[in-house]
PDB file of C-alpha atoms in Angstrom:
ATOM      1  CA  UNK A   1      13.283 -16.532  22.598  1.00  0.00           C
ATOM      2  CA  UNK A   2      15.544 -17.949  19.802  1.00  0.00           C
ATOM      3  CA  UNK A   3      19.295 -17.986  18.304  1.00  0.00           C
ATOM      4  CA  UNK A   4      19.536 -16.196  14.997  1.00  0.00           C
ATOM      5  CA  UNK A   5      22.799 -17.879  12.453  1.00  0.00           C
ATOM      6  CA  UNK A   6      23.475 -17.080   9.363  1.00  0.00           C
ATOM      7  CA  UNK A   7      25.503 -19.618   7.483  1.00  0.00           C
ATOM      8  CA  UNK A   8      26.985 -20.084   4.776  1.00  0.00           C
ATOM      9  CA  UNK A   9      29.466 -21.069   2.388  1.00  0.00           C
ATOM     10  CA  UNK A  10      32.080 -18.325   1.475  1.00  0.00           C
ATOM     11  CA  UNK A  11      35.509 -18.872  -1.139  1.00  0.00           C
ATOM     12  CA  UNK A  12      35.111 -22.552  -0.222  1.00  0.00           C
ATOM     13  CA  UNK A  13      34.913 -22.031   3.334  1.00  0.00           C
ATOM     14  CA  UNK A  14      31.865 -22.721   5.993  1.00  0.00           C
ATOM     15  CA  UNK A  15      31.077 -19.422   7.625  1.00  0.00           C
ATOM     16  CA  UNK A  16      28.497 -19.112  10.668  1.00  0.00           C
ATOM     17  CA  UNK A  17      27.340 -15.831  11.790  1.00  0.00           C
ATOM     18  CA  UNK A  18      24.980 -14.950  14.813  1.00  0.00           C
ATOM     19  CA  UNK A  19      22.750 -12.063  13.618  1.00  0.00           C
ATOM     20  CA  UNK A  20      20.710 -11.931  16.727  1.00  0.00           C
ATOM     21  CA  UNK A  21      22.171 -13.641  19.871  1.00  0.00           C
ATOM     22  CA  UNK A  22      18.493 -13.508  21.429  1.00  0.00           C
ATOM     23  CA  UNK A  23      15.650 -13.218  19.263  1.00  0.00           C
ATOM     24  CA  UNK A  24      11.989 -12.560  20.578  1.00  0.00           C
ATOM     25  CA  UNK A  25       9.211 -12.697  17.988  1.00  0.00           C
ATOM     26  CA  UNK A  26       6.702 -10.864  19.796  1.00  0.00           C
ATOM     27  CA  UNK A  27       9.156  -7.867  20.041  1.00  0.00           C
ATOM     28  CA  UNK A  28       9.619  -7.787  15.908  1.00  0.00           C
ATOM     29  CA  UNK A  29       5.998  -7.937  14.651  1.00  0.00           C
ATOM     30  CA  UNK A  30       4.155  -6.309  11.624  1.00  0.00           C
ATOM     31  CA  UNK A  31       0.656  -6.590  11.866  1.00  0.00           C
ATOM     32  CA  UNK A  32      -1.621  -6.498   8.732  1.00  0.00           C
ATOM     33  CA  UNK A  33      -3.624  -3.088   7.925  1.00  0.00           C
ATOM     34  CA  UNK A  34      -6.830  -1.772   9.647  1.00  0.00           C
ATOM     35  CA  UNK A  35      -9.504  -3.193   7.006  1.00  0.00           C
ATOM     36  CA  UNK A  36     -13.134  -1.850   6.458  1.00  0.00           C
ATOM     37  CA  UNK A  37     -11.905   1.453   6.363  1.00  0.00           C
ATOM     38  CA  UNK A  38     -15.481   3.739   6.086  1.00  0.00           C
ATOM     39  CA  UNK A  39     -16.437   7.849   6.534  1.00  0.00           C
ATOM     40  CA  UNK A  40     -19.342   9.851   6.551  1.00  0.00           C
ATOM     41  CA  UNK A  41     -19.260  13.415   6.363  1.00  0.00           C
ATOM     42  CA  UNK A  42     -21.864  15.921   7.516  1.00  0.00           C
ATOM     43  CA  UNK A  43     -21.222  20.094   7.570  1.00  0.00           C
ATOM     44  CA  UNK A  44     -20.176  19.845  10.658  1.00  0.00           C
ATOM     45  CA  UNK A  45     -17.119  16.964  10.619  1.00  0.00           C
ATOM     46  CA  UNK A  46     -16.250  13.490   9.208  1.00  0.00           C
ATOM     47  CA  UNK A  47     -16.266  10.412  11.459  1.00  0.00           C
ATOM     48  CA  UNK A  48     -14.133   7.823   9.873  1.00  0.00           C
ATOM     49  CA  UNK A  49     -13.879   4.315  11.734  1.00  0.00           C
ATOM     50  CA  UNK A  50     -12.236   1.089  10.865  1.00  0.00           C
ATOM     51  CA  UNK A  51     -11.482  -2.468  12.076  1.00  0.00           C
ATOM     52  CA  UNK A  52      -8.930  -4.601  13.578  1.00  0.00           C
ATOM     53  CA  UNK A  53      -9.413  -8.068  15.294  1.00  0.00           C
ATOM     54  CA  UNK A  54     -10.691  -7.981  18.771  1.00  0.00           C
ATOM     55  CA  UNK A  55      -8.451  -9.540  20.612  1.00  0.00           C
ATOM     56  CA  UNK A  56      -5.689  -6.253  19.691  1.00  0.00           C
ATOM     57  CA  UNK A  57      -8.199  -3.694  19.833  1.00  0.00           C
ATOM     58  CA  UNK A  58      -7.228  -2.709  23.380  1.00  0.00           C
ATOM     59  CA  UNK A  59      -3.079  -2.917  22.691  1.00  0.00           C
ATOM     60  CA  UNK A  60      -3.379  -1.302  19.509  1.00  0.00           C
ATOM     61  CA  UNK A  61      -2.476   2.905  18.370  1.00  0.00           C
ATOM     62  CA  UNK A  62      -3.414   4.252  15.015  1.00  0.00           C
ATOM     63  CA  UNK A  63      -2.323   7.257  12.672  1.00  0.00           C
ATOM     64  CA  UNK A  64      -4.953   8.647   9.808  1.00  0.00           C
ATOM     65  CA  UNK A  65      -3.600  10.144   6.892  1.00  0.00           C
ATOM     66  CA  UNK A  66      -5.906  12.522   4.891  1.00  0.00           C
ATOM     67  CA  UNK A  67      -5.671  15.123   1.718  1.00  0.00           C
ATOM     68  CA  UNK A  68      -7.324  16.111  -0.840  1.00  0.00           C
ATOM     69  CA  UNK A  69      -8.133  13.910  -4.003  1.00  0.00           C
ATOM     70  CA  UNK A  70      -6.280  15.381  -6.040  1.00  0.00           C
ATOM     71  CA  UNK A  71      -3.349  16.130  -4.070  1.00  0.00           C
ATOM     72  CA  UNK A  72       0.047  13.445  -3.504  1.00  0.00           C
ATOM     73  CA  UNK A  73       0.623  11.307  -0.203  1.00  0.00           C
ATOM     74  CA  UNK A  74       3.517  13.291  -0.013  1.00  0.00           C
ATOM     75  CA  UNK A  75       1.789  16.066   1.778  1.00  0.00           C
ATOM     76  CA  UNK A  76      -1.041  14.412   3.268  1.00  0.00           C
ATOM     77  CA  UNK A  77      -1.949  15.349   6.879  1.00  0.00           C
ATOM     78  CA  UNK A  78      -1.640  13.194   9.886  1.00  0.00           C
ATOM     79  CA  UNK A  79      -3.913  12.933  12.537  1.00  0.00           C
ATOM     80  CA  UNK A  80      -3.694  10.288  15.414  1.00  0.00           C
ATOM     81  CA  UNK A  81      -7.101   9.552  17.374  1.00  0.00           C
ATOM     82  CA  UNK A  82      -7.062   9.956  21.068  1.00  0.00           C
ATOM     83  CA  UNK A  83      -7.668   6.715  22.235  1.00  0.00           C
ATOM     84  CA  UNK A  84      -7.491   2.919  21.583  1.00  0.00           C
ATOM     85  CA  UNK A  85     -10.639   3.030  19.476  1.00  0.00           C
ATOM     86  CA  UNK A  86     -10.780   2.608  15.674  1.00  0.00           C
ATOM     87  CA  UNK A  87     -12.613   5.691  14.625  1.00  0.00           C
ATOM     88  CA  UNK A  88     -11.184   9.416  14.294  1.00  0.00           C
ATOM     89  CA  UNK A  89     -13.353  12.808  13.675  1.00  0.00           C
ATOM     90  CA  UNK A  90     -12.183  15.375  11.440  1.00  0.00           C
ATOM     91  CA  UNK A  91     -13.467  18.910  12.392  1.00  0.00           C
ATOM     92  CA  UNK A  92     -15.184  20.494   9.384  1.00  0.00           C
ATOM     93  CA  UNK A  93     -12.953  23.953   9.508  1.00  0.00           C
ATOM     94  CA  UNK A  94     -10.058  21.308   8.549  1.00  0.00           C
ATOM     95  CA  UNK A  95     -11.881  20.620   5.227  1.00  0.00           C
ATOM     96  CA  UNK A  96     -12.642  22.254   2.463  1.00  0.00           C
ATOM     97  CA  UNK A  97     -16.282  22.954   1.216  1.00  0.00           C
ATOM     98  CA  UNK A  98     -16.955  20.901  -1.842  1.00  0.00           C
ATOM     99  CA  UNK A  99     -13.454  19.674  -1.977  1.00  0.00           C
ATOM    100  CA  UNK A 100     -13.445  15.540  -1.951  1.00  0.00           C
ATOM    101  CA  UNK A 101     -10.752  14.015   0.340  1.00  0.00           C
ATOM    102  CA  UNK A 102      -8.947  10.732   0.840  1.00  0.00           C
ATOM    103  CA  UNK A 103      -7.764   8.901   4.207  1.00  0.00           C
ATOM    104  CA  UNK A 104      -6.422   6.154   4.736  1.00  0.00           C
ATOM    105  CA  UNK A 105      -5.025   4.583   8.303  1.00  0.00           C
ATOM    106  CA  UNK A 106      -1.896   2.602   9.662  1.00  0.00           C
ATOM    107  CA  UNK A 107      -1.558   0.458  12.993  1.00  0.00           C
ATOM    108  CA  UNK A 108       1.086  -0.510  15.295  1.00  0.00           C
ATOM    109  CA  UNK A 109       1.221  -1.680  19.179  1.00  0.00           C
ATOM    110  CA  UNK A 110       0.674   0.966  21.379  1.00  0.00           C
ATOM    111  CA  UNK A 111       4.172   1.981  23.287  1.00  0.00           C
ATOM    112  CA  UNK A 112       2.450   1.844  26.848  1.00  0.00           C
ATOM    113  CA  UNK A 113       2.332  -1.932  25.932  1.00  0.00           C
ATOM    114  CA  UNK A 114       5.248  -4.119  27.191  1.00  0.00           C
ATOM    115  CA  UNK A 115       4.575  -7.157  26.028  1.00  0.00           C
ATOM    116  CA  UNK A 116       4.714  -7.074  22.459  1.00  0.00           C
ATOM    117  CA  UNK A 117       6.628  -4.390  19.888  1.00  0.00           C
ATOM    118  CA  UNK A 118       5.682  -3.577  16.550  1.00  0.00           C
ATOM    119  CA  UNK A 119       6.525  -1.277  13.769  1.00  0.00           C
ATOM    120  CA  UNK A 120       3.563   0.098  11.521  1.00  0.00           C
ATOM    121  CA  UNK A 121       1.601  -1.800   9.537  1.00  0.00           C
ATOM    122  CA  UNK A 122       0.972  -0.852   5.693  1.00  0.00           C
ATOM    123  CA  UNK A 123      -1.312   1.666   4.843  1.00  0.00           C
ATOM    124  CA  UNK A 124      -4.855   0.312   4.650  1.00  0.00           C
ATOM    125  CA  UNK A 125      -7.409   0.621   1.690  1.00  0.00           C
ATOM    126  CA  UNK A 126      -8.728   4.056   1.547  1.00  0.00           C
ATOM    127  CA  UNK A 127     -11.850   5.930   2.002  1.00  0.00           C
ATOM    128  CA  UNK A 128     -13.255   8.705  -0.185  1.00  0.00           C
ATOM    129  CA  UNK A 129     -14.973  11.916   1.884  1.00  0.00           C
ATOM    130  CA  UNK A 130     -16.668  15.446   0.947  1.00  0.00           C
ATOM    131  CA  UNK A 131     -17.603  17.837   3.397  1.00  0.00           C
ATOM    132  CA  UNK A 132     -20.981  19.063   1.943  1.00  0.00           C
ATOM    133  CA  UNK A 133     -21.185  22.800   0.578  1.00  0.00           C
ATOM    134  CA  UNK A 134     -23.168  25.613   2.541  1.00  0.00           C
ATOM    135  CA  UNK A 135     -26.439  26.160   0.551  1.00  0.00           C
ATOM    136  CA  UNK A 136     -26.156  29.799  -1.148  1.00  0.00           C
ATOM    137  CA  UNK A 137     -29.228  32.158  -1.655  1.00  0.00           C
ATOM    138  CA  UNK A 138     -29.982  32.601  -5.496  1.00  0.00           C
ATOM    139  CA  UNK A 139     -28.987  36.018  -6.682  1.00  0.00           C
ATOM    140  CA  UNK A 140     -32.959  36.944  -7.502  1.00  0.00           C
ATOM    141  CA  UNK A 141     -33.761  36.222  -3.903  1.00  0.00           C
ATOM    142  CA  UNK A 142     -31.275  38.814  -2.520  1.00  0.00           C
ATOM    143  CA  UNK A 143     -31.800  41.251  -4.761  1.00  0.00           C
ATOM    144  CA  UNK A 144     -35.452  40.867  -4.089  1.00  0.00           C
ATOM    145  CA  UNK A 145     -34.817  40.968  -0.363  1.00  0.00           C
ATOM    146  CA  UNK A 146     -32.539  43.996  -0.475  1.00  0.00           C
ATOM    147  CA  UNK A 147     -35.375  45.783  -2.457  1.00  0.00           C
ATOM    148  CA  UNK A 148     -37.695  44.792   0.294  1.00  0.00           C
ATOM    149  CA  UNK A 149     -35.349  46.194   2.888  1.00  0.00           C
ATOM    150  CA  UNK A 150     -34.885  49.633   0.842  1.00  0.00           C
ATOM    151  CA  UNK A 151     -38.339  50.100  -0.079  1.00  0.00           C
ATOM    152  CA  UNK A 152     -39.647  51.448   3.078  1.00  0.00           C
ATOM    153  CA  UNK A 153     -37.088  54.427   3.834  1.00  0.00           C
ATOM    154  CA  UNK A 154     -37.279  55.352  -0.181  1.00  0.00           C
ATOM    155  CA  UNK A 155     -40.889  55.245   0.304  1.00  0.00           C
ATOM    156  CA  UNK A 156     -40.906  57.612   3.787  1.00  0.00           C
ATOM    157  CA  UNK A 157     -38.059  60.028   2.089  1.00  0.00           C
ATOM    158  CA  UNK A 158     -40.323  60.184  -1.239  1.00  0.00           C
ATOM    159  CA  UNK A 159     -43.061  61.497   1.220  1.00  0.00           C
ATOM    160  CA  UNK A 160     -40.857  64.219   2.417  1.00  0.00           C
ATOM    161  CA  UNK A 161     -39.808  65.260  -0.388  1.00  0.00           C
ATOM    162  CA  UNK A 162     -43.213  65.530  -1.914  1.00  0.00           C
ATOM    163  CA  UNK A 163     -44.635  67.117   1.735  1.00  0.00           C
ATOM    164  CA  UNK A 164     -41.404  69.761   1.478  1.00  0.00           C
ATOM    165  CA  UNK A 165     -42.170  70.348  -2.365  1.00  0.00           C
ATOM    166  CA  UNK A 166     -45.858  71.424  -1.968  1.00  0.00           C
ATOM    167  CA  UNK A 167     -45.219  73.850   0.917  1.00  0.00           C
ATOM    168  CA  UNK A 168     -42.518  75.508  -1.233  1.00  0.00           C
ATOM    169  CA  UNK A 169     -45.208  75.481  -4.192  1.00  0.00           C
ATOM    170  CA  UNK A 170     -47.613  76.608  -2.266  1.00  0.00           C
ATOM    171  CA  UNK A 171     -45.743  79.809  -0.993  1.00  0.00           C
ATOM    172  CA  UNK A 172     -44.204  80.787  -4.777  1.00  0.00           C
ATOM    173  CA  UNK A 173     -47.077  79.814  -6.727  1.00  0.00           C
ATOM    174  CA  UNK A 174     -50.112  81.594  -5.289  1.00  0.00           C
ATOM    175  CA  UNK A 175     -52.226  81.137  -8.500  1.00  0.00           C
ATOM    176  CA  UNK A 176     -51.662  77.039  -7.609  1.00  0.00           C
ATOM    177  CA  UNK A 177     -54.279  75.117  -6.043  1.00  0.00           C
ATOM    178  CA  UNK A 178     -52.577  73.595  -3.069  1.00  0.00           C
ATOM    179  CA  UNK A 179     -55.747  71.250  -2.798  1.00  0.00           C
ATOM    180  CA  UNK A 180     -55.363  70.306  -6.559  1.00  0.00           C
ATOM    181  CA  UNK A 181     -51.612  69.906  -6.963  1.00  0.00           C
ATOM    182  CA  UNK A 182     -50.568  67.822  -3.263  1.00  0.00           C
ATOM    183  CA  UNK A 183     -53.349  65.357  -4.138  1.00  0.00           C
ATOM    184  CA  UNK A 184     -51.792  65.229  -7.789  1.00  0.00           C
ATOM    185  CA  UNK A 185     -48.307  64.688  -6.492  1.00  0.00           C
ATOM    186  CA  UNK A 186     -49.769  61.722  -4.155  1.00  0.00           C
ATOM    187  CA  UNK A 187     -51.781  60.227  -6.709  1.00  0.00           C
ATOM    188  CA  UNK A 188     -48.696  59.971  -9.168  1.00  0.00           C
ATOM    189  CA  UNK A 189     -46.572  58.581  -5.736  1.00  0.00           C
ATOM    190  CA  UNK A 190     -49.080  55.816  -5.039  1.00  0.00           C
ATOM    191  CA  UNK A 191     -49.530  54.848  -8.576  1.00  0.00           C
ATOM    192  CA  UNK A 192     -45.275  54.383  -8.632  1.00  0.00           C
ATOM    193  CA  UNK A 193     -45.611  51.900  -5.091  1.00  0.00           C
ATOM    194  CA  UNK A 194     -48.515  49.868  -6.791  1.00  0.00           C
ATOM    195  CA  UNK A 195     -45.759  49.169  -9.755  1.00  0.00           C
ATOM    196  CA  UNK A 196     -42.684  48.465  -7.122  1.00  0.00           C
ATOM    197  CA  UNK A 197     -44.586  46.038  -5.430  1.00  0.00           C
ATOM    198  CA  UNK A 198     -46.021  44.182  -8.142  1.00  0.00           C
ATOM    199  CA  UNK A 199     -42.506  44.049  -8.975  1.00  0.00           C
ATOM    200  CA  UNK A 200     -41.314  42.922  -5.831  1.00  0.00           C
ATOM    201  CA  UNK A 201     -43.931  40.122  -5.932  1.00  0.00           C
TER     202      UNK A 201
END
């Protein structure tokens, strides 16, 4: 431990003052920032990992800062990993699709430790992140599928409707061929599938 004075020389008079009475450097440190700061970022979460020296890894605690590019520091979220090692995952519900992000990280000696004291270090260099975006179906292909899907009940209640027709043809028209005109109504009904499903293809 050691004596902290200040003196000094005051309207022509010498003037000692004690400022700290016991002083213990390893209970007043700043440690430099977490450097190598990296990410990577899959649809699922971002892992984002740094280092420190070895020899502090195991005394050391860490708080991540994150927000959107675009966005100020000022309302950045804070996340603190939970344990002693330099990395941090970000669930990907916390993130925006398509949105890019920055973090950055801070370090200080853990309170469990009672050898040393610290206050946070500076913020470190920052990393950039995106969460990648959910591919999206082209509009052709859906409307393509939901004409596949719709085709075969239009298809069974256009035979219905034809089968219903022809009986009540058959009953008011009794000069009408019912073997002429149901084969006519069929023919024109197969000829209009042939077209949808060219189309579909």
């Amino acid at each position: 431990g050691y004596r902290v004075s200040l003196q000094g020389n005051f309207s022509g008079r010498n003037h000692m003052y004690v400022t700290f009475p016991e002083y213990s450097p390893r209970r007043h440190i700043k440690l430099d920032p977490p450097l190598n700061i990296q990410s990577n970022a899959t649809a699922s979460k971002c892992q984002i990992w740094w280092s420190v020296p070895w020899y502090l890894a195991e005394i050391l605690q860490y708080e991540l800062q994150y927000k959107e590019h675009s966005m100020s520091w000022e309302i950045a979220l804070n996340k603190t990993p939970p344990s002693s090692l330099p990395q941090i995952e970000i669930e990907a519900t916390e993130l925006r699709s398509g949105i890019a992000y920055i973090a950055r990280v801070r370090c200080k000696v853990s309170e469990n430790e009672d050898s040393y004291h610290s206050q946070w270090s500076e913020w470190s260099q920052t990393t950039v992140f995106q969460r990648p975006g959910v591919p999206k179906l082209s509009e052709n292909i859906l409307n393509t599928r939901t004409m596949q899907f719709l085709f075969i009940p239009l298809s069974f209640g256009t035979l219905l409707y034809l089968f219903w027709n022809f009986k009540l043809s058959s009953r008011s028209r009794q000069k009408a061929s019912p073997a002429l005109t149901f084969p006519r109504q069929l023919l024109s009904f197969s000829h209009s599938i042939i077209c949808t499903m060219g189309i579909l293809r």
